[in-house]
Amino acid sequence: MEFQYVLMEVKDHVAYITLNNPQKRNPINIDTGRELKECFDRCDYDESIRLVVIRGAGGTFSAGGDINAMKARIDAGIRGTRPVCRMLGEAFLRLRNVKKPTIAYIEGSAAGAGLSLALACDFQIADEAAKCLFAFVNLGFVPDSGATYFVTRAVGTTRATELFMSGKVFTGRDAEQWGLFTKAVPAAELEETVQKYIKKYANGPTVSYANIKTMINRAQFDRYSDGMQTEIELQGMCEETDDFKEAVNAFLEKRKPNFQGR
């Protein structure tokens, strides 16, 4: 299976999915979403696959949304945020419903939609020093790709409000302490820790795991699709603002944006 932005390899009943654009720190665009969804379909339907591991190439999980693609749309006068959000929402919902245990292997940094991808997995194993942030607000955007749904349920509304509105950086260790990630360990122990999870869950009672996931999804994610539809609508409104255009230009010009609230 050949992709442009994603690599997929199956070894010893484990599917290894790698975001593969390390030069740009593995951003997630609409094409990445399509390729991921295809991978998740295969993982779900292939009975030889018993576990899924997702990571980023080059020592970074994912920088999140593709700023260069956003800039290209701005310059061309094209509104493309809603289709991107819709595609990523479909892909991450598909991941949430894969009937196999899924692990996010988090190195370097995870931001925006990349962080949402990690949270859609069953387990998040991270370098304790990994830099994480919900960067949406820094672009004049709202959280998307299911972030609001995942985070409010994991950490509560008070901390979620701070994380989303501040856009501040937090570490893998912080995320573990808040209940956002499963486990955070020193970088030197990350590979060994992930391998322990792989060994345990690739050799466990697969049908039981699938049913446990179904029960959790029905208990906690019954309105996940509705939440993502709200993200799509509101993100489209944010895309029309001058603040969004200013934020994208400021990011690429490496300066602080001058928000006007319009």
mmCIF file of C-alpha atoms in Angstrom:
data_model
loop_
_atom_site.group_PDB
_atom_site.id
_atom_site.type_symbol
_atom_site.label_atom_id
_atom_site.label_comp_id
_atom_site.label_asym_id
_atom_site.label_seq_id
_atom_site.Cartn_x
_atom_site.Cartn_y
_atom_site.Cartn_z
ATOM 1 C CA MET A 1 0.000 0.000 0.000
ATOM 2 C CA GLU A 2 1.641 3.247 -1.179
ATOM 3 C CA PHE A 3 0.853 6.627 0.330
ATOM 4 C CA GLN A 4 2.376 10.095 0.040
ATOM 5 C CA TYR A 5 2.125 11.279 3.638
ATOM 6 C CA VAL A 6 1.791 8.061 5.629
ATOM 7 C CA LEU A 7 3.715 4.821 5.890
ATOM 8 C CA MET A 8 2.052 1.584 6.977
ATOM 9 C CA GLU A 9 3.813 -1.650 7.815
ATOM 10 C CA VAL A 10 2.413 -4.800 9.389
ATOM 11 C CA LYS A 11 4.818 -6.928 11.408
ATOM 12 C CA ASP A 12 4.028 -9.713 13.877
ATOM 13 C CA HIS A 13 0.301 -8.833 13.825
ATOM 14 C CA VAL A 14 1.023 -5.164 14.638
ATOM 15 C CA ALA A 15 0.225 -2.341 12.198
ATOM 16 C CA TYR A 16 2.758 0.494 12.425
ATOM 17 C CA ILE A 17 1.384 3.724 10.943
ATOM 18 C CA THR A 18 3.875 6.572 10.584
ATOM 19 C CA LEU A 19 3.126 10.186 9.675
ATOM 20 C CA ASN A 20 5.814 10.695 7.059
ATOM 21 C CA ASN A 21 6.574 14.341 6.328
ATOM 22 C CA PRO A 22 9.418 14.955 8.789
ATOM 23 C CA GLN A 23 10.777 18.002 6.945
ATOM 24 C CA LYS A 24 7.617 19.866 7.976
ATOM 25 C CA ARG A 25 7.249 18.036 11.325
ATOM 26 C CA ASN A 26 4.466 15.793 10.037
ATOM 27 C CA PRO A 27 1.611 18.269 9.553
ATOM 28 C CA ILE A 28 -1.866 16.881 9.046
ATOM 29 C CA ASN A 29 -3.752 18.061 5.970
ATOM 30 C CA ILE A 30 -6.777 16.770 4.093
ATOM 31 C CA ASP A 31 -4.675 14.268 2.130
ATOM 32 C CA THR A 32 -3.094 12.933 5.319
ATOM 33 C CA GLY A 33 -6.596 12.472 6.694
ATOM 34 C CA ARG A 34 -7.662 10.447 3.664
ATOM 35 C CA GLU A 35 -4.596 8.224 3.878
ATOM 36 C CA LEU A 36 -5.032 7.682 7.613
ATOM 37 C CA LYS A 37 -8.678 6.733 7.139
ATOM 38 C CA GLU A 38 -7.651 4.153 4.561
ATOM 39 C CA CYS A 39 -5.107 2.728 6.992
ATOM 40 C CA PHE A 40 -7.685 2.550 9.774
ATOM 41 C CA ASP A 41 -10.123 0.728 7.494
ATOM 42 C CA ARG A 42 -7.495 -1.895 6.748
ATOM 43 C CA CYS A 43 -6.558 -2.236 10.426
ATOM 44 C CA ASP A 44 -10.173 -2.797 11.364
ATOM 45 C CA TYR A 45 -10.986 -5.345 8.665
ATOM 46 C CA ASP A 46 -7.709 -7.291 8.526
ATOM 47 C CA GLU A 47 -8.101 -10.071 11.084
ATOM 48 C CA SER A 48 -4.347 -10.689 11.134
ATOM 49 C CA ILE A 49 -3.820 -7.230 12.674
ATOM 50 C CA ARG A 50 -4.236 -7.259 16.449
ATOM 51 C CA LEU A 51 -2.757 -3.889 17.457
ATOM 52 C CA VAL A 52 -2.124 -0.466 15.888
ATOM 53 C CA VAL A 53 0.787 1.873 16.701
ATOM 54 C CA ILE A 54 0.844 5.452 15.394
ATOM 55 C CA ARG A 55 3.937 7.677 15.466
ATOM 56 C CA GLY A 56 5.636 10.462 13.525
ATOM 57 C CA ALA A 57 8.791 10.237 11.438
ATOM 58 C CA GLY A 58 11.922 12.145 12.395
ATOM 59 C CA GLY A 59 11.379 12.267 16.134
ATOM 60 C CA THR A 60 8.240 14.459 16.077
ATOM 61 C CA PHE A 61 4.708 13.130 16.429
ATOM 62 C CA SER A 62 2.925 15.944 14.570
ATOM 63 C CA ALA A 63 2.976 19.729 14.407
ATOM 64 C CA GLY A 64 -0.761 19.737 13.699
ATOM 65 C CA GLY A 65 -2.460 21.647 10.887
ATOM 66 C CA ASP A 66 -0.604 22.464 7.682
ATOM 67 C CA ILE A 67 0.121 26.222 7.915
ATOM 68 C CA ASN A 68 1.508 26.380 4.386
ATOM 69 C CA ALA A 69 -1.709 24.889 3.013
ATOM 70 C CA MET A 70 -3.683 27.486 4.988
ATOM 71 C CA LYS A 71 -1.546 30.285 3.547
ATOM 72 C CA ALA A 72 -2.043 28.958 0.015
ATOM 73 C CA ARG A 73 -5.820 29.006 0.517
ATOM 74 C CA ILE A 74 -5.708 32.559 1.875
ATOM 75 C CA ASP A 75 -3.651 33.789 -1.093
ATOM 76 C CA ALA A 76 -5.976 32.042 -3.542
ATOM 77 C CA GLY A 77 -9.106 33.334 -1.829
ATOM 78 C CA ILE A 78 -10.290 29.766 -1.230
ATOM 79 C CA ARG A 79 -12.250 28.653 1.819
ATOM 80 C CA GLY A 80 -11.108 25.115 2.521
ATOM 81 C CA THR A 81 -11.191 24.708 6.279
ATOM 82 C CA ARG A 82 -14.582 22.977 6.490
ATOM 83 C CA PRO A 83 -13.611 20.129 4.115
ATOM 84 C CA VAL A 84 -10.335 19.631 6.007
ATOM 85 C CA CYS A 85 -12.117 19.488 9.367
ATOM 86 C CA ARG A 86 -14.716 17.120 7.955
ATOM 87 C CA MET A 87 -12.082 14.750 6.562
ATOM 88 C CA LEU A 88 -10.050 14.732 9.778
ATOM 89 C CA GLY A 89 -13.182 14.239 11.841
ATOM 90 C CA GLU A 90 -14.141 11.217 9.758
ATOM 91 C CA ALA A 91 -10.619 9.784 9.979
ATOM 92 C CA PHE A 92 -10.323 10.191 13.746
ATOM 93 C CA LEU A 93 -13.812 8.819 14.342
ATOM 94 C CA ARG A 94 -12.777 5.837 12.227
ATOM 95 C CA LEU A 95 -9.705 5.400 14.428
ATOM 96 C CA ARG A 96 -11.823 5.569 17.565
ATOM 97 C CA ASN A 97 -13.933 2.703 16.201
ATOM 98 C CA VAL A 98 -11.100 0.408 15.101
ATOM 99 C CA LYS A 99 -11.780 -2.841 16.954
ATOM 100 C CA LYS A 100 -8.145 -3.311 17.964
ATOM 101 C CA PRO A 101 -6.102 -1.599 20.709
ATOM 102 C CA THR A 102 -4.412 1.571 19.392
ATOM 103 C CA ILE A 103 -1.290 3.257 20.745
ATOM 104 C CA ALA A 104 0.019 6.784 20.102
ATOM 105 C CA TYR A 105 3.839 6.806 20.349
ATOM 106 C CA ILE A 106 4.548 10.464 21.144
ATOM 107 C CA GLU A 107 8.017 11.902 20.608
ATOM 108 C CA GLY A 108 9.218 15.483 20.261
ATOM 109 C CA SER A 109 6.001 17.439 20.038
ATOM 110 C CA ALA A 110 2.298 17.047 19.380
ATOM 111 C CA ALA A 111 0.114 20.013 18.520
ATOM 112 C CA GLY A 112 -3.364 20.823 17.261
ATOM 113 C CA ALA A 113 -4.849 18.103 15.079
ATOM 114 C CA GLY A 114 -1.781 15.962 15.762
ATOM 115 C CA LEU A 115 -2.648 15.995 19.444
ATOM 116 C CA SER A 116 -6.260 15.147 18.596
ATOM 117 C CA LEU A 117 -4.991 12.146 16.629
ATOM 118 C CA ALA A 118 -3.092 10.927 19.682
ATOM 119 C CA LEU A 119 -6.131 11.385 21.919
ATOM 120 C CA ALA A 120 -8.284 9.326 19.556
ATOM 121 C CA CYS A 121 -6.076 6.328 20.389
ATOM 122 C CA ASP A 122 -6.693 4.028 23.348
ATOM 123 C CA PHE A 123 -3.236 4.587 24.837
ATOM 124 C CA GLN A 124 -0.894 7.570 24.662
ATOM 125 C CA ILE A 125 2.716 6.754 25.560
ATOM 126 C CA ALA A 126 4.876 9.879 25.546
ATOM 127 C CA ASP A 127 8.314 11.254 26.161
ATOM 128 C CA GLU A 128 7.810 13.107 29.436
ATOM 129 C CA ALA A 129 9.549 16.162 27.931
ATOM 130 C CA ALA A 130 7.478 16.187 24.728
ATOM 131 C CA LYS A 131 6.060 19.635 23.986
ATOM 132 C CA CYS A 132 2.303 19.639 23.526
ATOM 133 C CA LEU A 133 -0.205 22.384 22.843
ATOM 134 C CA PHE A 134 -3.672 22.992 21.500
ATOM 135 C CA ALA A 135 -2.458 25.641 19.069
ATOM 136 C CA PHE A 136 -5.827 26.370 17.454
ATOM 137 C CA VAL A 137 -6.418 29.650 19.303
ATOM 138 C CA ASN A 138 -3.010 30.925 18.231
ATOM 139 C CA LEU A 139 -4.396 30.940 14.677
ATOM 140 C CA GLY A 140 -7.715 32.478 15.660
ATOM 141 C CA PHE A 141 -9.308 29.047 15.359
ATOM 142 C CA VAL A 142 -11.412 26.797 17.588
ATOM 143 C CA PRO A 143 -10.300 23.267 18.558
ATOM 144 C CA ASP A 144 -11.118 20.687 15.901
ATOM 145 C CA SER A 145 -10.651 16.998 15.064
ATOM 146 C CA GLY A 146 -12.579 16.033 18.189
ATOM 147 C CA ALA A 147 -10.263 17.861 20.614
ATOM 148 C CA THR A 148 -13.058 19.470 22.635
ATOM 149 C CA TYR A 149 -14.781 16.135 23.117
ATOM 150 C CA PHE A 150 -11.641 14.290 24.188
ATOM 151 C CA VAL A 151 -10.166 16.942 26.464
ATOM 152 C CA THR A 152 -13.256 17.988 28.404
ATOM 153 C CA ARG A 153 -13.925 14.355 29.247
ATOM 154 C CA ALA A 154 -10.332 13.691 30.275
ATOM 155 C CA VAL A 155 -9.514 16.794 32.326
ATOM 156 C CA GLY A 156 -12.805 18.610 32.954
ATOM 157 C CA THR A 157 -14.072 21.954 31.711
ATOM 158 C CA THR A 158 -11.888 24.176 33.914
ATOM 159 C CA ARG A 159 -8.533 22.882 32.719
ATOM 160 C CA ALA A 160 -9.825 22.354 29.181
ATOM 161 C CA THR A 161 -10.851 26.011 29.030
ATOM 162 C CA GLU A 162 -7.366 27.106 30.086
ATOM 163 C CA LEU A 163 -5.602 24.796 27.638
ATOM 164 C CA PHE A 164 -7.785 25.809 24.693
ATOM 165 C CA MET A 165 -7.934 29.553 25.371
ATOM 166 C CA SER A 166 -4.291 30.014 26.375
ATOM 167 C CA GLY A 167 -2.738 27.874 23.654
ATOM 168 C CA LYS A 168 0.081 27.279 26.122
ATOM 169 C CA VAL A 169 2.735 24.587 25.891
ATOM 170 C CA PHE A 170 2.568 21.671 28.320
ATOM 171 C CA THR A 171 4.697 18.544 28.600
ATOM 172 C CA GLY A 172 4.046 14.862 28.226
ATOM 173 C CA ARG A 173 4.488 14.584 31.974
ATOM 174 C CA ASP A 174 1.809 17.252 32.555
ATOM 175 C CA ALA A 175 -0.543 15.392 30.229
ATOM 176 C CA GLU A 176 -0.073 12.155 32.162
ATOM 177 C CA GLN A 177 -0.676 13.852 35.506
ATOM 178 C CA TRP A 178 -3.889 15.428 34.214
ATOM 179 C CA GLY A 179 -5.174 12.138 32.812
ATOM 180 C CA LEU A 180 -4.827 13.267 29.205
ATOM 181 C CA PHE A 181 -2.094 10.716 28.358
ATOM 182 C CA THR A 182 -1.753 7.141 29.577
ATOM 183 C CA LYS A 183 1.945 7.245 30.465
ATOM 184 C CA ALA A 184 4.948 9.574 30.208
ATOM 185 C CA VAL A 185 8.517 8.354 30.638
ATOM 186 C CA PRO A 186 12.038 9.688 30.012
ATOM 187 C CA ALA A 187 13.006 9.670 26.340
ATOM 188 C CA ALA A 188 15.568 6.912 26.956
ATOM 189 C CA GLU A 189 12.779 4.630 28.225
ATOM 190 C CA LEU A 190 10.141 5.442 25.615
ATOM 191 C CA GLU A 191 10.874 2.661 23.111
ATOM 192 C CA GLU A 192 11.095 0.016 25.843
ATOM 193 C CA THR A 193 7.810 1.191 27.373
ATOM 194 C CA VAL A 194 5.988 1.138 24.046
ATOM 195 C CA GLN A 195 7.315 -2.356 23.372
ATOM 196 C CA LYS A 196 5.884 -3.557 26.689
ATOM 197 C CA TYR A 197 2.450 -2.260 25.669
ATOM 198 C CA ILE A 198 2.812 -3.865 22.246
ATOM 199 C CA LYS A 199 3.741 -7.223 23.761
ATOM 200 C CA LYS A 200 0.821 -7.159 26.177
ATOM 201 C CA TYR A 201 -1.965 -5.944 23.898
ATOM 202 C CA ALA A 202 -0.908 -7.682 20.671
ATOM 203 C CA ASN A 203 -1.129 -10.999 22.479
ATOM 204 C CA GLY A 204 -4.250 -10.469 24.545
ATOM 205 C CA PRO A 205 -7.945 -11.387 24.116
ATOM 206 C CA THR A 206 -8.698 -9.411 20.951
ATOM 207 C CA VAL A 207 -12.464 -9.949 21.018
ATOM 208 C CA SER A 208 -12.620 -8.791 24.631
ATOM 209 C CA TYR A 209 -10.631 -5.667 23.763
ATOM 210 C CA ALA A 210 -12.985 -4.909 20.874
ATOM 211 C CA ASN A 211 -16.044 -5.243 23.087
ATOM 212 C CA ILE A 212 -14.503 -3.111 25.838
ATOM 213 C CA LYS A 213 -13.853 -0.380 23.263
ATOM 214 C CA THR A 214 -17.441 -0.626 22.031
ATOM 215 C CA MET A 215 -18.747 -0.231 25.584
ATOM 216 C CA ILE A 216 -16.503 2.769 26.262
ATOM 217 C CA ASN A 217 -17.460 4.399 22.971
ATOM 218 C CA ARG A 218 -21.156 3.968 23.683
ATOM 219 C CA ALA A 219 -20.733 5.329 27.205
ATOM 220 C CA GLN A 220 -18.524 8.291 26.357
ATOM 221 C CA PHE A 221 -18.608 9.030 22.629
ATOM 222 C CA ASP A 222 -22.241 8.697 21.617
ATOM 223 C CA ARG A 223 -22.342 12.378 20.578
ATOM 224 C CA TYR A 224 -18.806 12.574 19.237
ATOM 225 C CA SER A 225 -20.042 13.000 15.647
ATOM 226 C CA ASP A 226 -22.342 15.849 16.710
ATOM 227 C CA GLY A 227 -19.456 17.559 18.434
ATOM 228 C CA MET A 228 -17.285 17.366 15.336
ATOM 229 C CA GLN A 229 -20.070 18.809 13.181
ATOM 230 C CA THR A 230 -20.120 21.817 15.505
ATOM 231 C CA GLU A 231 -16.339 22.135 15.093
ATOM 232 C CA ILE A 232 -16.708 22.140 11.308
ATOM 233 C CA GLU A 233 -19.323 24.906 11.372
ATOM 234 C CA LEU A 234 -17.459 27.147 13.814
ATOM 235 C CA GLN A 235 -14.060 26.584 12.221
ATOM 236 C CA GLY A 236 -15.544 27.734 8.931
ATOM 237 C CA MET A 237 -16.668 30.959 10.628
ATOM 238 C CA CYS A 238 -13.196 31.508 12.095
ATOM 239 C CA GLU A 239 -11.636 31.021 8.655
ATOM 240 C CA GLU A 240 -13.492 34.119 7.426
ATOM 241 C CA THR A 241 -11.939 36.412 10.039
ATOM 242 C CA ASP A 242 -9.093 38.870 9.565
ATOM 243 C CA ASP A 243 -7.550 37.442 12.736
ATOM 244 C CA PHE A 244 -7.044 34.054 11.058
ATOM 245 C CA LYS A 245 -5.284 35.607 8.060
ATOM 246 C CA GLU A 246 -3.126 37.738 10.346
ATOM 247 C CA ALA A 247 -2.183 34.739 12.494
ATOM 248 C CA VAL A 248 -1.110 32.624 9.510
ATOM 249 C CA ASN A 249 0.980 35.435 8.046
ATOM 250 C CA ALA A 250 2.525 36.194 11.439
ATOM 251 C CA PHE A 251 3.445 32.542 11.958
ATOM 252 C CA LEU A 252 5.212 32.305 8.609
ATOM 253 C CA GLU A 253 6.915 35.675 9.155
ATOM 254 C CA LYS A 254 8.000 34.577 12.667
ATOM 255 C CA ARG A 255 6.384 37.494 14.474
ATOM 256 C CA LYS A 256 3.656 37.997 17.041
ATOM 257 C CA PRO A 257 0.180 38.378 15.488
ATOM 258 C CA ASN A 258 -1.755 41.590 15.950
ATOM 259 C CA PHE A 259 -5.308 40.403 16.596
ATOM 260 C CA GLN A 260 -8.145 42.892 16.035
ATOM 261 C CA GLY A 261 -11.063 40.704 17.128
ATOM 262 C CA ARG A 262 -12.680 40.649 13.729
#
